XYZ file of C-alpha atoms in Angstrom:
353
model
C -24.727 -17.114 -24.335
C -24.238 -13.112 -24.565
C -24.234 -11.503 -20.932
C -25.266 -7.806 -20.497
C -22.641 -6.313 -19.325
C -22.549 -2.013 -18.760
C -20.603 0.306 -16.036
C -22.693 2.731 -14.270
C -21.810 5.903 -12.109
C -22.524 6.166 -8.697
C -23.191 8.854 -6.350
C -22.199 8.826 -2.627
C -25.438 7.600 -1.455
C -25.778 4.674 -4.074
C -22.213 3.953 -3.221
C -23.108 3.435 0.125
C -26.013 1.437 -0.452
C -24.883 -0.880 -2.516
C -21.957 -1.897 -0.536
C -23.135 -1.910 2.337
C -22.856 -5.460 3.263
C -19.210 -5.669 1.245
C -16.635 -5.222 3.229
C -14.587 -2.664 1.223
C -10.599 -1.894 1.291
C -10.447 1.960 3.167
C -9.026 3.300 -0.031
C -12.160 2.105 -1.952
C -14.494 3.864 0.528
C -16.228 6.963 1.048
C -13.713 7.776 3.927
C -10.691 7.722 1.681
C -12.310 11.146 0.265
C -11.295 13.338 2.919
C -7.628 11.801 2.210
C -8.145 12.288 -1.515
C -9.194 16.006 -1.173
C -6.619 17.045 1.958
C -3.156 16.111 -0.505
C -2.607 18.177 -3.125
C -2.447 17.174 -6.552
C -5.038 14.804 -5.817
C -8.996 14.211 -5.735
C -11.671 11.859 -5.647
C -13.261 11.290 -9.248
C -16.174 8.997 -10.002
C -17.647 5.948 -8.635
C -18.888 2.683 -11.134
C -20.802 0.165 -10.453
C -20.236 -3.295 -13.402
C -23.495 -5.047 -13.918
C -23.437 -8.327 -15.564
C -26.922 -8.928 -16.448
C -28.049 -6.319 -14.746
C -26.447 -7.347 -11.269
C -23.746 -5.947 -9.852
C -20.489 -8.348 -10.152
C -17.919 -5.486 -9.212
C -17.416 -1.528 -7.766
C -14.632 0.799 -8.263
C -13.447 3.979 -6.398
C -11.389 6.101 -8.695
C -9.109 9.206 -7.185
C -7.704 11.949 -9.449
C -3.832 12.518 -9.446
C -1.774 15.079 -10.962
C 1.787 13.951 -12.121
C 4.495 15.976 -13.325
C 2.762 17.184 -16.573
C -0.287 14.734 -16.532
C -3.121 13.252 -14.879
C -4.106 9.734 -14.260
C -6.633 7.771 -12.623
C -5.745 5.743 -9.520
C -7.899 2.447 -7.909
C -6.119 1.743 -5.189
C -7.215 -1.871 -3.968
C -9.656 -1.590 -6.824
C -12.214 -3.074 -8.744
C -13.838 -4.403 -5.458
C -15.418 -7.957 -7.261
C -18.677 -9.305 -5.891
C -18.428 -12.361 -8.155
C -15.351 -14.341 -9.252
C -13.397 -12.167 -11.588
C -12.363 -14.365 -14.267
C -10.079 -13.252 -17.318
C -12.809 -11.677 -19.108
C -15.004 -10.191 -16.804
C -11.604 -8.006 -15.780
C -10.965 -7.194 -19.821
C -14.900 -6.277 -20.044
C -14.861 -3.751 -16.670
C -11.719 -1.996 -18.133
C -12.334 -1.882 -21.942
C -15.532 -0.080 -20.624
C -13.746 1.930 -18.117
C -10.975 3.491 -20.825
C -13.939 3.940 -23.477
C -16.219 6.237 -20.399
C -12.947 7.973 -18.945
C -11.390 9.217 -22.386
C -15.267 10.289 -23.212
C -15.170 11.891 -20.085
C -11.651 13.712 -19.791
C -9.422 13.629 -22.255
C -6.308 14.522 -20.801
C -6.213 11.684 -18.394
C -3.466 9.540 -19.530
C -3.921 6.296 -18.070
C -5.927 4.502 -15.200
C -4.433 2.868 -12.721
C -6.017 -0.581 -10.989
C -5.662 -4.056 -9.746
C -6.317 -7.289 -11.897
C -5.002 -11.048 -10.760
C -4.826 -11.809 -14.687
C -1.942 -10.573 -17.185
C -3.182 -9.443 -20.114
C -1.736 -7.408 -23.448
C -3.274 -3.644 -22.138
C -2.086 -4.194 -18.826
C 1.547 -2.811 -18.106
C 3.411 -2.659 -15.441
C 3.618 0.541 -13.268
C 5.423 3.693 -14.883
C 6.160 4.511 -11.208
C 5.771 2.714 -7.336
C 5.943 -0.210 -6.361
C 3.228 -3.214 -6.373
C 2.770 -6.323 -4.919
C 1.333 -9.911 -5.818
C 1.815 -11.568 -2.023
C 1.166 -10.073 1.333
C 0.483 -12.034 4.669
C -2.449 -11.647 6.397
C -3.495 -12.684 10.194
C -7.048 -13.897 10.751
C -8.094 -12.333 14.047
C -11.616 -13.201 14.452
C -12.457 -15.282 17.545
C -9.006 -16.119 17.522
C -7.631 -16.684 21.090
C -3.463 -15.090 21.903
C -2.833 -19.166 21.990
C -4.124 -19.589 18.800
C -3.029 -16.384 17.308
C 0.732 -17.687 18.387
C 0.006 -20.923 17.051
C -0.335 -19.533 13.696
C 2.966 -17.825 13.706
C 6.020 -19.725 12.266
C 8.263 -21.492 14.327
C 11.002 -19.024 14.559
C 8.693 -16.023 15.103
C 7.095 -17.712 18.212
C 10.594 -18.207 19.331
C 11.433 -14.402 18.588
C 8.199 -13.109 20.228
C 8.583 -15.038 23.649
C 12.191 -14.153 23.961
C 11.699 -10.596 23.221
C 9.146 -10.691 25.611
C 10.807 -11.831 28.386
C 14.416 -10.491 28.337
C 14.045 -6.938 26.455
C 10.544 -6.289 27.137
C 9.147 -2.985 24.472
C 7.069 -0.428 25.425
C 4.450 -0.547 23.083
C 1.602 2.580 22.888
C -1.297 3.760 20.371
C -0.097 7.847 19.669
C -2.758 8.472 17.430
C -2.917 11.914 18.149
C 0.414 12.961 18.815
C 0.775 16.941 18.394
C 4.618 16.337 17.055
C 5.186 13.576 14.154
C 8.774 14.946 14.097
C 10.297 12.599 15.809
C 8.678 9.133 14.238
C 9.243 10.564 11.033
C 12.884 10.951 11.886
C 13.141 7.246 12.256
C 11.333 6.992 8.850
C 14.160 8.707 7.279
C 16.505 6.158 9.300
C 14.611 3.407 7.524
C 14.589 4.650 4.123
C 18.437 5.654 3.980
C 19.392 2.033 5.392
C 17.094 0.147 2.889
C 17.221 2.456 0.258
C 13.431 3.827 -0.907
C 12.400 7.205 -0.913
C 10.593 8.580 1.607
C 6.984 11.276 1.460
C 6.589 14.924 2.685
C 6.364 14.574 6.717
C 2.812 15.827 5.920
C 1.576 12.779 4.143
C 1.644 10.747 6.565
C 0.396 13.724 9.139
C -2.451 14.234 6.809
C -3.751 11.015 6.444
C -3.813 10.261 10.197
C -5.548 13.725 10.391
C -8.134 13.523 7.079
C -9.108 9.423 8.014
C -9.389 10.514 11.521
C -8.548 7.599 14.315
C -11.697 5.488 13.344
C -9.391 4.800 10.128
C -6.297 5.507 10.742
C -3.675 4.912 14.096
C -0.455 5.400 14.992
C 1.423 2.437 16.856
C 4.260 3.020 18.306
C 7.616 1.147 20.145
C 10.086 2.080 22.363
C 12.962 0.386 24.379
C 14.636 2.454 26.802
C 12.140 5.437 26.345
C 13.257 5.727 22.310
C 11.608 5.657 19.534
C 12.960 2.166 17.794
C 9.909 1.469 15.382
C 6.186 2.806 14.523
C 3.549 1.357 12.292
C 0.516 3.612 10.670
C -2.411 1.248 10.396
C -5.661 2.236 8.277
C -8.701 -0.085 9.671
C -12.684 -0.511 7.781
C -15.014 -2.854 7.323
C -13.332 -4.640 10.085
C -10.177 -5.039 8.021
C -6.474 -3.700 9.044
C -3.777 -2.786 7.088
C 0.091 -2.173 8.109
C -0.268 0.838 5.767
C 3.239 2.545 6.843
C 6.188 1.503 9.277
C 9.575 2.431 9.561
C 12.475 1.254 12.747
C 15.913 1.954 13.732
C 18.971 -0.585 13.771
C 18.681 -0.341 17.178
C 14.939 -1.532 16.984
C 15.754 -4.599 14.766
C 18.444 -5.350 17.242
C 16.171 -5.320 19.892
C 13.840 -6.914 17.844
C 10.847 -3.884 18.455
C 8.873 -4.649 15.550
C 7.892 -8.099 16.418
C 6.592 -7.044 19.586
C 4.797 -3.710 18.421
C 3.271 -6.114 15.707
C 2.307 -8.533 18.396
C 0.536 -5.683 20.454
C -1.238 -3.980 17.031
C -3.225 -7.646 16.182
C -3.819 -8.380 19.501
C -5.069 -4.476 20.366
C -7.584 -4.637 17.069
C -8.332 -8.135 17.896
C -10.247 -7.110 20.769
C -11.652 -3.893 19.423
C -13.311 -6.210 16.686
C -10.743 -6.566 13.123
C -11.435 -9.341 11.519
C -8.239 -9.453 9.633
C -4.742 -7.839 9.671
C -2.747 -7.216 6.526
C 1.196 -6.814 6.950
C 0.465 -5.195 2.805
C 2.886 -6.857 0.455
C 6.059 -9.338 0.807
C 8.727 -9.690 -1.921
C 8.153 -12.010 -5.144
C 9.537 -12.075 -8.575
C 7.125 -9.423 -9.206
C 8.163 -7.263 -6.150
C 12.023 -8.425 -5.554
C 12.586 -4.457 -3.736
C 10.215 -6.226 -0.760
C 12.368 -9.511 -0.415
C 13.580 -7.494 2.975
C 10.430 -7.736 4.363
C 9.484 -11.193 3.766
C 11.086 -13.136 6.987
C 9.797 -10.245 9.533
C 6.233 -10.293 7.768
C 5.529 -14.139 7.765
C 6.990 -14.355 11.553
C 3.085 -14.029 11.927
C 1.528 -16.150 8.848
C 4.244 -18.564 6.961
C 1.487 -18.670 4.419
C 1.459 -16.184 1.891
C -1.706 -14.867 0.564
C -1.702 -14.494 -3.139
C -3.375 -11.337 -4.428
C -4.177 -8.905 -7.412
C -1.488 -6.870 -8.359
C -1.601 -3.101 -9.709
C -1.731 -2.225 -13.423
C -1.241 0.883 -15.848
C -4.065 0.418 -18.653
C -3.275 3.402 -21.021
C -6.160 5.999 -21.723
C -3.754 7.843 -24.493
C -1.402 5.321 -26.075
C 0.524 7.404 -27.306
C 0.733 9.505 -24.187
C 1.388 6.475 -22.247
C 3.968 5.395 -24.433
C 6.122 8.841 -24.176
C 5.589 8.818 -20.613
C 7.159 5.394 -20.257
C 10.272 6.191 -22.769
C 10.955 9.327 -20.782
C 10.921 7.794 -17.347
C 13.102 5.074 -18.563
C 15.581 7.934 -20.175
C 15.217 9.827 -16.625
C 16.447 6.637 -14.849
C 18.834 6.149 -16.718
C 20.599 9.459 -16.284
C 19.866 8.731 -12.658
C 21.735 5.447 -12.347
C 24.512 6.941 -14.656
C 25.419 9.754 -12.144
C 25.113 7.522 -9.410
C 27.925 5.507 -10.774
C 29.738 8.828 -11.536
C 29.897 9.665 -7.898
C 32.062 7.430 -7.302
C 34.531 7.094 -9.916
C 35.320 11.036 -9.083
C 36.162 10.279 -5.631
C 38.580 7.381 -6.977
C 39.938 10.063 -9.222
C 40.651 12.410 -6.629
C 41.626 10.094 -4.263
C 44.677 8.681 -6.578
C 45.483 12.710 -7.170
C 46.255 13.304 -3.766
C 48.294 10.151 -3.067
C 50.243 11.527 -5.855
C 50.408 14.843 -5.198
């Protein structure tokens, strides 16, 4: 049996209307446009609806970015399916997607979007990371007994301990004038685990453009420092751990378990349904392996989900892109071994000097 199957724009207001009873990720929402407009480089595009046989079986949010020397399309947390998205339903919604979008603009170079099915015009991301497994916390009507009898063994153990010998100070700073000094910690974070850290003003703007109906700022101190912080985006009744970063004297002290502990229990009560710690390591995403065993403290039970995907607009474009980001890395890694070999060098000149 033939299905009808055709992808239809959507204004704000039919947007709204049709998802109004979906609960949507923030970044497929109408909020995430004040985000999209406030960074530069970036925009909010178009909105689609897919209708198979004329109902609606998925929605996508697309946002506009500007590389260095090309654009792309971007779903984050995207298509949003109202039906189950088999194999190919998710070939049908993008073959129709790349046909509209190179009809549309053609110098957008690929689109970027989720699928939980490999398939030959997916590839994998020319840059950032994705994920395939995250943990997430079911909050609603769940009691702080219950919540703790979720967690795994160890993190119970943690939590409790924490608790009662070095005890955290843990506050919402949502609007904090100065971001200075969390994002100081950030740049603690990223030089010890090695990933590359925004603009300060990322992170200010989004707290600023969602606004603190969609975006907060956790934070946790011992001792009156600042040992760990977590940005959280909440909609639809769903929270994310969107951003966090702590100091090696916060894991010592163990901060972020506690901070975590106050952030579910603190949206718990103001209504979240869910919490999402956003991505644990796999063999898809081995860079997140780190964050595994602090992330399932909470949940031991992964939750599988829908990865991120390049589907080229431009083949050809695509494929030049890839070749010289691969060439680009490779010079990279190349001087980073160069480093140091010269200081070896030197070093045996002066002992023989």
């Amino acid at each position: 049996m033939e299905h009808s199957i055709r992808l239809v724009p959507l204004d704000d207001g039919e947007f709204a209307k049709l998802t109004a009873d979906v609960d949507l990720p923030v970044e497929q929402s109408l909020a995430w446009d004040a985000y999209d407009r406030a960074v530069p480089g970036r925009r909010p595009w178009k909105r689609f609806a897919f209708l198979l046989d004329e109902e609606p079986a998925a929605v996508v949010a697309l946002s506009e970015y500007l590389g260095r020397g090309f654009h792309y399309l971007w779903a984050k947390h995207g298509p949003v399916w109202l039906t189950e998205p088999t194999p190919e339903l998710e070939r049908a919604l993008r073959e129709r997607l790349v046909t509209g979008v190179r009809a549309v603009d053609p110098r957008l170079a690929f689109v970027r979007l989720h699928a939980a099915h490999p398939a030959e015009d997916l590839h994998p991301l020319l840059q950032s990371v994705t994920y395939d497994r995250t943990v997430v916390v079911e909050l609603d009507g769940r009691s702080d007994d219950e919540l703790l009898a979720g967690m795994k063994k160890r993190g119970r153990r943690d939590l409790r301990k924490g608790l009662r010998e070095q005890p955290v100070e843990c506050t919402e700073e949502t609007g904090a004038p100065d971001f200075e000094p969390f994002y100081e910690v950030l740049r603690e974070t990223a030089e010890r685990d090695g990933f590359g850290v925004h603009p300060m003003s990322v992170y200010t703007t989004m707290l600023d453009a969602l606004g603190p109906q969609h975006a907060r700022l956790f934070v946790g101190r011992h001792d009156g420092a600042v040992q760990a912080w977590v940005i959280v985006t909440v909609h639809d009744g769903l929270a994310t751990a969107y951003y966090a970063a702590s100091t090696a004297a916060g894991r010592v002290h163990d901060v972020p378990t506690q901070l975590y502990w106050h952030i579910i229990r603190t949206l718990r009560d103001e209504g979240a349904r869910s919490f999402d710690f956003m991505g644990i390591g796999s063999e898809l995403a081995p860079s997140l392996e780190a964050l595994t065993t602090m992330k399932t403290k909470f949940n031991p039970e992964p939750t599988e989900v829908a990865p991120a995907w390049d589907v080229p607009v431009r083949p050809l474009t695509y494929t030049a892109l890839t070749k010289a980001l691969a060439a680009k890395r490779s010079a990279v890694a190349a001087a980073r071994r160069a480093v140091p070999a010269a200081r070896r060098a030197v070093s045996r000149e002066e002992e023989t000097a």
